[in-house]
Amino acid sequence: MSGVGKQRRIRQRLETYRAKRGGRVRRRLPPTTVPSFFTLMNLFSGFLAIIQASEGRFENAAWLIVLAAFFDLLDGMMARLTNGSSLFGVELDSLSDIVSFGVAPAFLVHQYALGEFGLVGLVVSALPAICGAVRLARFNVNFDGEKKPFFEGMPIPGQAMFIVAVLLNASWLDSLPGIDTTQITFLGPIIVLMSVLMISPIRFESMPKPSAEFLRAEPRKGLIYVGALVLMLIVPREGVLICLSTYVLVSIWRTFSEAGRAALRSSPVENAENASGDGKAS
């Protein structure tokens, strides 16, 4: 009898345990977990790039910055897919970006060449980090949670990728007459231009969300993006440099052409107002 009672108590405890376990609410990971993971991988890649640059492995450092840009692209895509956009994610992304696309390329160009040019080389090397910090702070202050079709100023990953593309193509660039990528007269203007573009009011088109709706609405742009992707897959080093150079030139041309058209549209109005004012005065 005592044995039967003992078995009954064990069964009751087991049923109670199962009931509690079955009714227990499993905690789900917050939507920001996956995007934040890729953001931290971006940061880790930038850290590794700094380590590699300090050891003189410049090509490894350059490719690690490219890897950081890939993770940066993934965290944005994951945030949209999982609806995981948040203020925390924005701040974490900016902190990671300033390391991977500000400090890492700045340190890379300093170690690669500009450190040989004293104070001037030091100041020029620091510009990607300094202007990148200003660029990200301005973005965070103006961020309202909505994805816009244009960025004000060149995105910090874009300028880092441009600098990296120049270094990855140094072998054939150096074969061109009058070009030496280790000289401040060549590398310095590129660094200054990229840094100024980050804090400029020039509008740079943002990366669209890849979807069938976008391809139907903008077939020409979709074809351009696909062509650029194919080019970068076939010839990664040259493809990245060509695509980013085109991106920069088109953005500058579009901004100034739009400003010129706006000035031309406002001129007849101003002339008419001046003429009417002169008529009243007479």
PDB file of C-alpha atoms in Angstrom:
ATOM      1  CA  MET A   1       0.000   0.000   0.000  1.00  0.00           C
ATOM      2  CA  SER A   2       2.768   2.344   0.838  1.00  0.00           C
ATOM      3  CA  GLY A   3       4.378   1.521  -2.510  1.00  0.00           C
ATOM      4  CA  VAL A   4       1.169   2.373  -4.390  1.00  0.00           C
ATOM      5  CA  GLY A   5       0.841   5.636  -2.509  1.00  0.00           C
ATOM      6  CA  LYS A   6       4.432   6.526  -3.288  1.00  0.00           C
ATOM      7  CA  GLN A   7       3.888   5.887  -7.003  1.00  0.00           C
ATOM      8  CA  ARG A   8       0.726   8.015  -6.925  1.00  0.00           C
ATOM      9  CA  ARG A   9       2.610  10.912  -5.344  1.00  0.00           C
ATOM     10  CA  ILE A  10       5.365  10.618  -7.967  1.00  0.00           C
ATOM     11  CA  ARG A  11       2.760  10.669 -10.774  1.00  0.00           C
ATOM     12  CA  GLN A  12       1.070  13.718  -9.248  1.00  0.00           C
ATOM     13  CA  ARG A  13       4.377  15.562  -9.001  1.00  0.00           C
ATOM     14  CA  LEU A  14       5.220  14.606 -12.580  1.00  0.00           C
ATOM     15  CA  GLU A  15       1.831  15.813 -13.841  1.00  0.00           C
ATOM     16  CA  THR A  16       2.191  19.044 -11.875  1.00  0.00           C
ATOM     17  CA  TYR A  17       5.670  19.596 -13.358  1.00  0.00           C
ATOM     18  CA  ARG A  18       4.414  18.920 -16.886  1.00  0.00           C
ATOM     19  CA  ALA A  19       1.473  21.269 -16.399  1.00  0.00           C
ATOM     20  CA  LYS A  20       3.743  24.037 -15.195  1.00  0.00           C
ATOM     21  CA  ARG A  21       6.191  23.423 -18.028  1.00  0.00           C
ATOM     22  CA  GLY A  22       3.434  23.358 -20.631  1.00  0.00           C
ATOM     23  CA  GLY A  23       1.948  26.594 -19.380  1.00  0.00           C
ATOM     24  CA  ARG A  24       5.271  28.351 -19.173  1.00  0.00           C
ATOM     25  CA  VAL A  25       5.625  31.194 -21.671  1.00  0.00           C
ATOM     26  CA  ARG A  26       8.831  30.901 -23.612  1.00  0.00           C
ATOM     27  CA  ARG A  27      10.694  34.145 -23.936  1.00  0.00           C
ATOM     28  CA  ARG A  28      11.222  35.176 -27.520  1.00  0.00           C
ATOM     29  CA  LEU A  29      14.277  37.007 -28.694  1.00  0.00           C
ATOM     30  CA  PRO A  30      13.563  40.697 -29.322  1.00  0.00           C
ATOM     31  CA  PRO A  31      13.384  41.733 -33.007  1.00  0.00           C
ATOM     32  CA  THR A  32      16.580  43.768 -32.633  1.00  0.00           C
ATOM     33  CA  THR A  33      18.694  40.681 -31.852  1.00  0.00           C
ATOM     34  CA  VAL A  34      19.481  39.587 -35.418  1.00  0.00           C
ATOM     35  CA  PRO A  35      20.257  43.088 -36.797  1.00  0.00           C
ATOM     36  CA  SER A  36      22.373  43.846 -33.722  1.00  0.00           C
ATOM     37  CA  PHE A  37      24.369  40.647 -34.251  1.00  0.00           C
ATOM     38  CA  PHE A  38      25.355  41.757 -37.760  1.00  0.00           C
ATOM     39  CA  THR A  39      26.097  45.262 -36.455  1.00  0.00           C
ATOM     40  CA  LEU A  40      28.505  43.814 -33.900  1.00  0.00           C
ATOM     41  CA  MET A  41      30.114  41.675 -36.606  1.00  0.00           C
ATOM     42  CA  ASN A  42      30.624  44.925 -38.524  1.00  0.00           C
ATOM     43  CA  LEU A  43      32.354  46.374 -35.454  1.00  0.00           C
ATOM     44  CA  PHE A  44      34.458  43.243 -34.969  1.00  0.00           C
ATOM     45  CA  SER A  45      35.576  43.327 -38.618  1.00  0.00           C
ATOM     46  CA  GLY A  46      36.632  46.954 -38.222  1.00  0.00           C
ATOM     47  CA  PHE A  47      38.602  46.074 -35.093  1.00  0.00           C
ATOM     48  CA  LEU A  48      40.372  43.247 -36.945  1.00  0.00           C
ATOM     49  CA  ALA A  49      41.150  45.653 -39.801  1.00  0.00           C
ATOM     50  CA  ILE A  50      42.924  47.973 -37.357  1.00  0.00           C
ATOM     51  CA  ILE A  51      44.941  45.045 -35.985  1.00  0.00           C
ATOM     52  CA  GLN A  52      45.935  43.931 -39.484  1.00  0.00           C
ATOM     53  CA  ALA A  53      46.940  47.467 -40.498  1.00  0.00           C
ATOM     54  CA  SER A  54      49.092  47.806 -37.376  1.00  0.00           C
ATOM     55  CA  GLU A  55      50.941  44.636 -38.413  1.00  0.00           C
ATOM     56  CA  GLY A  56      51.518  45.873 -41.962  1.00  0.00           C
ATOM     57  CA  ARG A  57      49.003  43.530 -43.608  1.00  0.00           C
ATOM     58  CA  PHE A  58      47.322  46.302 -45.576  1.00  0.00           C
ATOM     59  CA  GLU A  59      45.451  44.147 -48.085  1.00  0.00           C
ATOM     60  CA  ASN A  60      43.961  42.029 -45.289  1.00  0.00           C
ATOM     61  CA  ALA A  61      42.901  45.213 -43.506  1.00  0.00           C
ATOM     62  CA  ALA A  62      41.283  46.539 -46.669  1.00  0.00           C
ATOM     63  CA  TRP A  63      39.290  43.354 -47.245  1.00  0.00           C
ATOM     64  CA  LEU A  64      38.166  43.338 -43.606  1.00  0.00           C
ATOM     65  CA  ILE A  65      36.710  46.816 -44.115  1.00  0.00           C
ATOM     66  CA  VAL A  66      34.896  45.429 -47.164  1.00  0.00           C
ATOM     67  CA  LEU A  67      33.597  42.610 -44.934  1.00  0.00           C
ATOM     68  CA  ALA A  68      32.438  45.203 -42.392  1.00  0.00           C
ATOM     69  CA  ALA A  69      30.497  46.960 -45.162  1.00  0.00           C
ATOM     70  CA  PHE A  70      28.860  43.641 -46.049  1.00  0.00           C
ATOM     71  CA  PHE A  71      27.744  43.149 -42.440  1.00  0.00           C
ATOM     72  CA  ASP A  72      26.530  46.759 -42.363  1.00  0.00           C
ATOM     73  CA  LEU A  73      24.388  46.043 -45.419  1.00  0.00           C
ATOM     74  CA  LEU A  74      23.039  42.868 -43.813  1.00  0.00           C
ATOM     75  CA  ASP A  75      22.056  44.546 -40.549  1.00  0.00           C
ATOM     76  CA  GLY A  76      19.943  47.080 -42.434  1.00  0.00           C
ATOM     77  CA  MET A  77      18.259  44.359 -44.470  1.00  0.00           C
ATOM     78  CA  MET A  78      17.590  42.250 -41.370  1.00  0.00           C
ATOM     79  CA  ALA A  79      16.166  45.247 -39.509  1.00  0.00           C
ATOM     80  CA  ARG A  80      13.647  45.791 -42.305  1.00  0.00           C
ATOM     81  CA  LEU A  81      12.798  42.090 -42.683  1.00  0.00           C
ATOM     82  CA  THR A  82      12.303  41.476 -38.944  1.00  0.00           C
ATOM     83  CA  ASN A  83      10.824  44.899 -38.215  1.00  0.00           C
ATOM     84  CA  GLY A  84      13.704  45.291 -35.791  1.00  0.00           C
ATOM     85  CA  SER A  85      14.486  48.965 -36.331  1.00  0.00           C
ATOM     86  CA  SER A  86      14.967  50.812 -33.051  1.00  0.00           C
ATOM     87  CA  LEU A  87      16.748  53.775 -31.523  1.00  0.00           C
ATOM     88  CA  PHE A  88      19.130  51.318 -29.867  1.00  0.00           C
ATOM     89  CA  GLY A  89      19.937  49.840 -33.276  1.00  0.00           C
ATOM     90  CA  VAL A  90      20.580  53.266 -34.776  1.00  0.00           C
ATOM     91  CA  GLU A  91      23.001  54.200 -32.000  1.00  0.00           C
ATOM     92  CA  LEU A  92      24.794  50.841 -32.074  1.00  0.00           C
ATOM     93  CA  ASP A  93      25.091  51.045 -35.861  1.00  0.00           C
ATOM     94  CA  SER A  94      26.638  54.519 -35.658  1.00  0.00           C
ATOM     95  CA  LEU A  95      29.146  53.452 -33.004  1.00  0.00           C
ATOM     96  CA  SER A  96      30.144  50.460 -35.117  1.00  0.00           C
ATOM     97  CA  ASP A  97      30.365  52.544 -38.293  1.00  0.00           C
ATOM     98  CA  ILE A  98      32.711  55.116 -36.779  1.00  0.00           C
ATOM     99  CA  VAL A  99      35.121  52.298 -35.909  1.00  0.00           C
ATOM    100  CA  SER A 100      34.873  50.292 -39.134  1.00  0.00           C
ATOM    101  CA  PHE A 101      34.487  53.142 -41.633  1.00  0.00           C
ATOM    102  CA  GLY A 102      36.047  56.068 -39.790  1.00  0.00           C
ATOM    103  CA  VAL A 103      38.889  54.950 -37.528  1.00  0.00           C
ATOM    104  CA  ALA A 104      39.871  51.794 -39.468  1.00  0.00           C
ATOM    105  CA  PRO A 105      40.396  53.459 -42.894  1.00  0.00           C
ATOM    106  CA  ALA A 106      42.026  56.477 -41.233  1.00  0.00           C
ATOM    107  CA  PHE A 107      44.524  54.235 -39.450  1.00  0.00           C
ATOM    108  CA  LEU A 108      45.008  52.153 -42.605  1.00  0.00           C
ATOM    109  CA  VAL A 109      46.016  55.105 -44.809  1.00  0.00           C
ATOM    110  CA  HIS A 110      48.268  56.418 -42.031  1.00  0.00           C
ATOM    111  CA  GLN A 111      50.108  53.107 -41.779  1.00  0.00           C
ATOM    112  CA  TYR A 112      50.108  52.542 -45.539  1.00  0.00           C
ATOM    113  CA  ALA A 113      51.665  55.847 -46.578  1.00  0.00           C
ATOM    114  CA  LEU A 114      50.631  59.089 -44.909  1.00  0.00           C
ATOM    115  CA  GLY A 115      52.481  58.444 -41.660  1.00  0.00           C
ATOM    116  CA  GLU A 116      55.696  59.233 -43.544  1.00  0.00           C
ATOM    117  CA  PHE A 117      54.638  62.863 -44.072  1.00  0.00           C
ATOM    118  CA  GLY A 118      54.729  64.178 -40.511  1.00  0.00           C
ATOM    119  CA  LEU A 119      52.032  66.414 -39.096  1.00  0.00           C
ATOM    120  CA  VAL A 120      50.361  67.021 -42.466  1.00  0.00           C
ATOM    121  CA  GLY A 121      50.060  63.298 -43.082  1.00  0.00           C
ATOM    122  CA  LEU A 122      48.701  62.774 -39.575  1.00  0.00           C
ATOM    123  CA  VAL A 123      46.007  65.436 -39.991  1.00  0.00           C
ATOM    124  CA  VAL A 124      44.964  64.168 -43.427  1.00  0.00           C
ATOM    125  CA  SER A 125      44.825  60.597 -42.099  1.00  0.00           C
ATOM    126  CA  ALA A 126      42.522  61.668 -39.273  1.00  0.00           C
ATOM    127  CA  LEU A 127      39.963  63.318 -41.572  1.00  0.00           C
ATOM    128  CA  PRO A 128      37.889  60.181 -42.323  1.00  0.00           C
ATOM    129  CA  ALA A 129      37.416  59.591 -38.588  1.00  0.00           C
ATOM    130  CA  ILE A 130      36.707  63.248 -37.748  1.00  0.00           C
ATOM    131  CA  CYS A 131      34.342  63.978 -40.638  1.00  0.00           C
ATOM    132  CA  GLY A 132      32.765  60.544 -40.254  1.00  0.00           C
ATOM    133  CA  ALA A 133      31.890  61.313 -36.628  1.00  0.00           C
ATOM    134  CA  VAL A 134      30.300  64.621 -37.678  1.00  0.00           C
ATOM    135  CA  ARG A 135      28.413  62.868 -40.478  1.00  0.00           C
ATOM    136  CA  LEU A 136      26.989  60.208 -38.153  1.00  0.00           C
ATOM    137  CA  ALA A 137      26.082  62.718 -35.435  1.00  0.00           C
ATOM    138  CA  ARG A 138      24.188  64.813 -37.987  1.00  0.00           C
ATOM    139  CA  PHE A 139      22.393  61.718 -39.269  1.00  0.00           C
ATOM    140  CA  ASN A 140      21.350  60.613 -35.770  1.00  0.00           C
ATOM    141  CA  VAL A 141      20.033  64.059 -34.847  1.00  0.00           C
ATOM    142  CA  ASN A 142      17.899  64.238 -38.006  1.00  0.00           C
ATOM    143  CA  PHE A 143      16.795  60.591 -38.001  1.00  0.00           C
ATOM    144  CA  ASP A 144      13.002  60.276 -37.769  1.00  0.00           C
ATOM    145  CA  GLY A 145      12.662  56.534 -38.304  1.00  0.00           C
ATOM    146  CA  GLU A 146      11.763  56.735 -42.001  1.00  0.00           C
ATOM    147  CA  LYS A 147      14.001  55.562 -44.824  1.00  0.00           C
ATOM    148  CA  LYS A 148      14.640  58.412 -47.246  1.00  0.00           C
ATOM    149  CA  PRO A 149      15.581  58.057 -50.934  1.00  0.00           C
ATOM    150  CA  PHE A 150      18.632  60.294 -50.460  1.00  0.00           C
ATOM    151  CA  PHE A 151      21.376  60.846 -47.894  1.00  0.00           C
ATOM    152  CA  GLU A 152      22.662  64.323 -47.141  1.00  0.00           C
ATOM    153  CA  GLY A 153      26.388  63.889 -47.575  1.00  0.00           C
ATOM    154  CA  MET A 154      28.222  60.772 -48.677  1.00  0.00           C
ATOM    155  CA  PRO A 155      27.468  57.790 -46.409  1.00  0.00           C
ATOM    156  CA  ILE A 156      30.456  56.865 -44.263  1.00  0.00           C
ATOM    157  CA  PRO A 157      30.604  53.255 -45.564  1.00  0.00           C
ATOM    158  CA  GLY A 158      30.776  54.623 -49.119  1.00  0.00           C
ATOM    159  CA  GLN A 159      33.787  56.832 -48.456  1.00  0.00           C
ATOM    160  CA  ALA A 160      35.567  54.006 -46.625  1.00  0.00           C
ATOM    161  CA  MET A 161      34.926  51.642 -49.512  1.00  0.00           C
ATOM    162  CA  PHE A 162      36.250  54.219 -51.990  1.00  0.00           C
ATOM    163  CA  ILE A 163      39.500  54.625 -50.043  1.00  0.00           C
ATOM    164  CA  VAL A 164      39.828  50.852 -49.702  1.00  0.00           C
ATOM    165  CA  ALA A 165      39.156  50.372 -53.426  1.00  0.00           C
ATOM    166  CA  VAL A 166      42.002  52.763 -54.254  1.00  0.00           C
ATOM    167  CA  LEU A 167      44.407  50.806 -52.041  1.00  0.00           C
ATOM    168  CA  LEU A 168      43.268  47.440 -53.412  1.00  0.00           C
ATOM    169  CA  ASN A 169      43.920  48.726 -56.949  1.00  0.00           C
ATOM    170  CA  ALA A 170      47.296  50.245 -56.039  1.00  0.00           C
ATOM    171  CA  SER A 171      49.260  47.780 -58.186  1.00  0.00           C
ATOM    172  CA  TRP A 172      47.742  48.864 -61.494  1.00  0.00           C
ATOM    173  CA  LEU A 173      47.212  52.482 -60.435  1.00  0.00           C
ATOM    174  CA  ASP A 174      50.940  52.742 -59.714  1.00  0.00           C
ATOM    175  CA  SER A 175      51.643  51.479 -63.234  1.00  0.00           C
ATOM    176  CA  LEU A 176      49.933  54.550 -64.698  1.00  0.00           C
ATOM    177  CA  PRO A 177      52.216  57.497 -65.551  1.00  0.00           C
ATOM    178  CA  GLY A 178      52.523  60.108 -62.813  1.00  0.00           C
ATOM    179  CA  ILE A 179      50.664  58.093 -60.143  1.00  0.00           C
ATOM    180  CA  ASP A 180      52.174  56.829 -56.901  1.00  0.00           C
ATOM    181  CA  THR A 181      49.607  55.725 -54.327  1.00  0.00           C
ATOM    182  CA  THR A 182      52.160  56.032 -51.518  1.00  0.00           C
ATOM    183  CA  GLN A 183      52.579  59.778 -52.083  1.00  0.00           C
ATOM    184  CA  ILE A 184      50.509  62.354 -50.233  1.00  0.00           C
ATOM    185  CA  THR A 185      50.092  64.300 -53.479  1.00  0.00           C
ATOM    186  CA  PHE A 186      47.941  61.423 -54.791  1.00  0.00           C
ATOM    187  CA  LEU A 187      46.360  59.908 -51.690  1.00  0.00           C
ATOM    188  CA  GLY A 188      45.899  63.196 -49.797  1.00  0.00           C
ATOM    189  CA  PRO A 189      43.410  64.830 -52.214  1.00  0.00           C
ATOM    190  CA  ILE A 190      41.347  61.624 -52.319  1.00  0.00           C
ATOM    191  CA  ILE A 191      41.133  61.503 -48.510  1.00  0.00           C
ATOM    192  CA  VAL A 192      40.235  65.192 -48.298  1.00  0.00           C
ATOM    193  CA  LEU A 193      37.587  64.892 -51.038  1.00  0.00           C
ATOM    194  CA  MET A 194      35.913  61.864 -49.449  1.00  0.00           C
ATOM    195  CA  SER A 195      35.928  63.531 -46.029  1.00  0.00           C
ATOM    196  CA  VAL A 196      34.454  66.780 -47.339  1.00  0.00           C
ATOM    197  CA  LEU A 197      31.755  64.899 -49.259  1.00  0.00           C
ATOM    198  CA  MET A 198      30.611  63.238 -46.022  1.00  0.00           C
ATOM    199  CA  ILE A 199      29.778  66.560 -44.360  1.00  0.00           C
ATOM    200  CA  SER A 200      28.618  68.321 -47.537  1.00  0.00           C
ATOM    201  CA  PRO A 201      24.951  68.999 -48.437  1.00  0.00           C
ATOM    202  CA  ILE A 202      25.343  66.964 -51.637  1.00  0.00           C
ATOM    203  CA  ARG A 203      22.613  64.347 -51.948  1.00  0.00           C
ATOM    204  CA  PHE A 204      23.592  60.714 -52.428  1.00  0.00           C
ATOM    205  CA  GLU A 205      20.979  58.167 -53.400  1.00  0.00           C
ATOM    206  CA  SER A 206      20.304  55.529 -50.758  1.00  0.00           C
ATOM    207  CA  MET A 207      20.282  51.816 -51.484  1.00  0.00           C
ATOM    208  CA  PRO A 208      16.733  50.743 -52.412  1.00  0.00           C
ATOM    209  CA  LYS A 209      15.085  47.695 -50.893  1.00  0.00           C
ATOM    210  CA  PRO A 210      15.488  44.847 -53.394  1.00  0.00           C
ATOM    211  CA  SER A 211      11.956  43.856 -54.339  1.00  0.00           C
ATOM    212  CA  ALA A 212       9.742  43.116 -57.318  1.00  0.00           C
ATOM    213  CA  GLU A 213       7.867  46.371 -56.662  1.00  0.00           C
ATOM    214  CA  PHE A 214      11.066  48.400 -57.030  1.00  0.00           C
ATOM    215  CA  LEU A 215      12.004  46.626 -60.273  1.00  0.00           C
ATOM    216  CA  ARG A 216       8.555  47.318 -61.706  1.00  0.00           C
ATOM    217  CA  ALA A 217       8.560  50.963 -60.595  1.00  0.00           C
ATOM    218  CA  GLU A 218      12.204  51.708 -61.528  1.00  0.00           C
ATOM    219  CA  PRO A 219      13.288  49.195 -64.204  1.00  0.00           C
ATOM    220  CA  ARG A 220      16.173  51.375 -65.408  1.00  0.00           C
ATOM    221  CA  LYS A 221      17.620  51.823 -61.921  1.00  0.00           C
ATOM    222  CA  GLY A 222      17.103  48.146 -61.212  1.00  0.00           C
ATOM    223  CA  LEU A 223      19.083  47.241 -64.327  1.00  0.00           C
ATOM    224  CA  ILE A 224      21.889  49.600 -63.273  1.00  0.00           C
ATOM    225  CA  TYR A 225      22.083  48.058 -59.790  1.00  0.00           C
ATOM    226  CA  VAL A 226      22.112  44.528 -61.201  1.00  0.00           C
ATOM    227  CA  GLY A 227      24.824  45.487 -63.695  1.00  0.00           C
ATOM    228  CA  ALA A 228      26.934  47.040 -60.930  1.00  0.00           C
ATOM    229  CA  LEU A 229      26.554  43.922 -58.784  1.00  0.00           C
ATOM    230  CA  VAL A 230      27.591  41.654 -61.664  1.00  0.00           C
ATOM    231  CA  LEU A 231      30.616  43.856 -62.386  1.00  0.00           C
ATOM    232  CA  MET A 232      31.736  43.737 -58.740  1.00  0.00           C
ATOM    233  CA  LEU A 233      31.347  39.961 -58.679  1.00  0.00           C
ATOM    234  CA  ILE A 234      33.377  39.479 -61.875  1.00  0.00           C
ATOM    235  CA  VAL A 235      36.191  41.931 -61.055  1.00  0.00           C
ATOM    236  CA  PRO A 236      35.823  42.828 -57.342  1.00  0.00           C
ATOM    237  CA  ARG A 237      38.745  45.252 -57.024  1.00  0.00           C
ATOM    238  CA  GLU A 238      38.208  47.208 -60.232  1.00  0.00           C
ATOM    239  CA  GLY A 239      34.416  46.859 -60.052  1.00  0.00           C
ATOM    240  CA  VAL A 240      34.112  48.494 -56.640  1.00  0.00           C
ATOM    241  CA  LEU A 241      36.331  51.412 -57.701  1.00  0.00           C
ATOM    242  CA  ILE A 242      34.435  51.942 -60.966  1.00  0.00           C
ATOM    243  CA  CYS A 243      30.993  51.738 -59.339  1.00  0.00           C
ATOM    244  CA  LEU A 244      31.878  54.066 -56.456  1.00  0.00           C
ATOM    245  CA  SER A 245      33.557  56.584 -58.772  1.00  0.00           C
ATOM    246  CA  THR A 246      30.396  56.632 -60.895  1.00  0.00           C
ATOM    247  CA  TYR A 247      28.232  56.977 -57.770  1.00  0.00           C
ATOM    248  CA  VAL A 248      30.226  59.986 -56.556  1.00  0.00           C
ATOM    249  CA  LEU A 249      30.350  61.737 -59.938  1.00  0.00           C
ATOM    250  CA  VAL A 250      26.638  61.217 -60.650  1.00  0.00           C
ATOM    251  CA  SER A 251      25.678  62.478 -57.170  1.00  0.00           C
ATOM    252  CA  ILE A 252      27.777  65.637 -57.531  1.00  0.00           C
ATOM    253  CA  TRP A 253      26.503  66.292 -61.067  1.00  0.00           C
ATOM    254  CA  ARG A 254      22.856  65.770 -60.059  1.00  0.00           C
ATOM    255  CA  THR A 255      23.101  68.086 -57.054  1.00  0.00           C
ATOM    256  CA  PHE A 256      24.678  70.932 -59.007  1.00  0.00           C
ATOM    257  CA  SER A 257      22.384  70.481 -62.020  1.00  0.00           C
ATOM    258  CA  GLU A 258      19.310  70.603 -59.760  1.00  0.00           C
ATOM    259  CA  ALA A 259      20.670  73.722 -58.062  1.00  0.00           C
ATOM    260  CA  GLY A 260      21.277  75.300 -61.479  1.00  0.00           C
ATOM    261  CA  ARG A 261      17.749  74.523 -62.676  1.00  0.00           C
ATOM    262  CA  ALA A 262      16.291  75.924 -59.460  1.00  0.00           C
ATOM    263  CA  ALA A 263      18.289  79.129 -59.939  1.00  0.00           C
ATOM    264  CA  LEU A 264      17.067  79.455 -63.533  1.00  0.00           C
ATOM    265  CA  ARG A 265      13.449  78.952 -62.478  1.00  0.00           C
ATOM    266  CA  SER A 266      13.714  81.609 -59.792  1.00  0.00           C
ATOM    267  CA  SER A 267      15.393  84.187 -62.063  1.00  0.00           C
ATOM    268  CA  PRO A 268      12.296  85.053 -64.203  1.00  0.00           C
ATOM    269  CA  VAL A 269      10.216  85.471 -61.047  1.00  0.00           C
ATOM    270  CA  GLU A 270      12.788  87.805 -59.522  1.00  0.00           C
ATOM    271  CA  ASN A 271      13.035  89.778 -62.779  1.00  0.00           C
ATOM    272  CA  ALA A 272       9.253  90.115 -62.955  1.00  0.00           C
ATOM    273  CA  GLU A 273       9.088  91.300 -59.346  1.00  0.00           C
ATOM    274  CA  ASN A 274      11.859  93.815 -59.993  1.00  0.00           C
ATOM    275  CA  ALA A 275      10.097  95.057 -63.134  1.00  0.00           C
ATOM    276  CA  SER A 276       6.778  95.498 -61.326  1.00  0.00           C
ATOM    277  CA  GLY A 277       8.554  97.307 -58.529  1.00  0.00           C
ATOM    278  CA  ASP A 278      10.205  99.673 -61.002  1.00  0.00           C
ATOM    279  CA  GLY A 279       6.844 100.341 -62.677  1.00  0.00           C
ATOM    280  CA  LYS A 280       5.214 101.271 -59.386  1.00  0.00           C
ATOM    281  CA  ALA A 281       8.111 103.511 -58.493  1.00  0.00           C
ATOM    282  CA  SER A 282       7.804 105.391 -61.776  1.00  0.00           C
TER     283      SER A 282
END
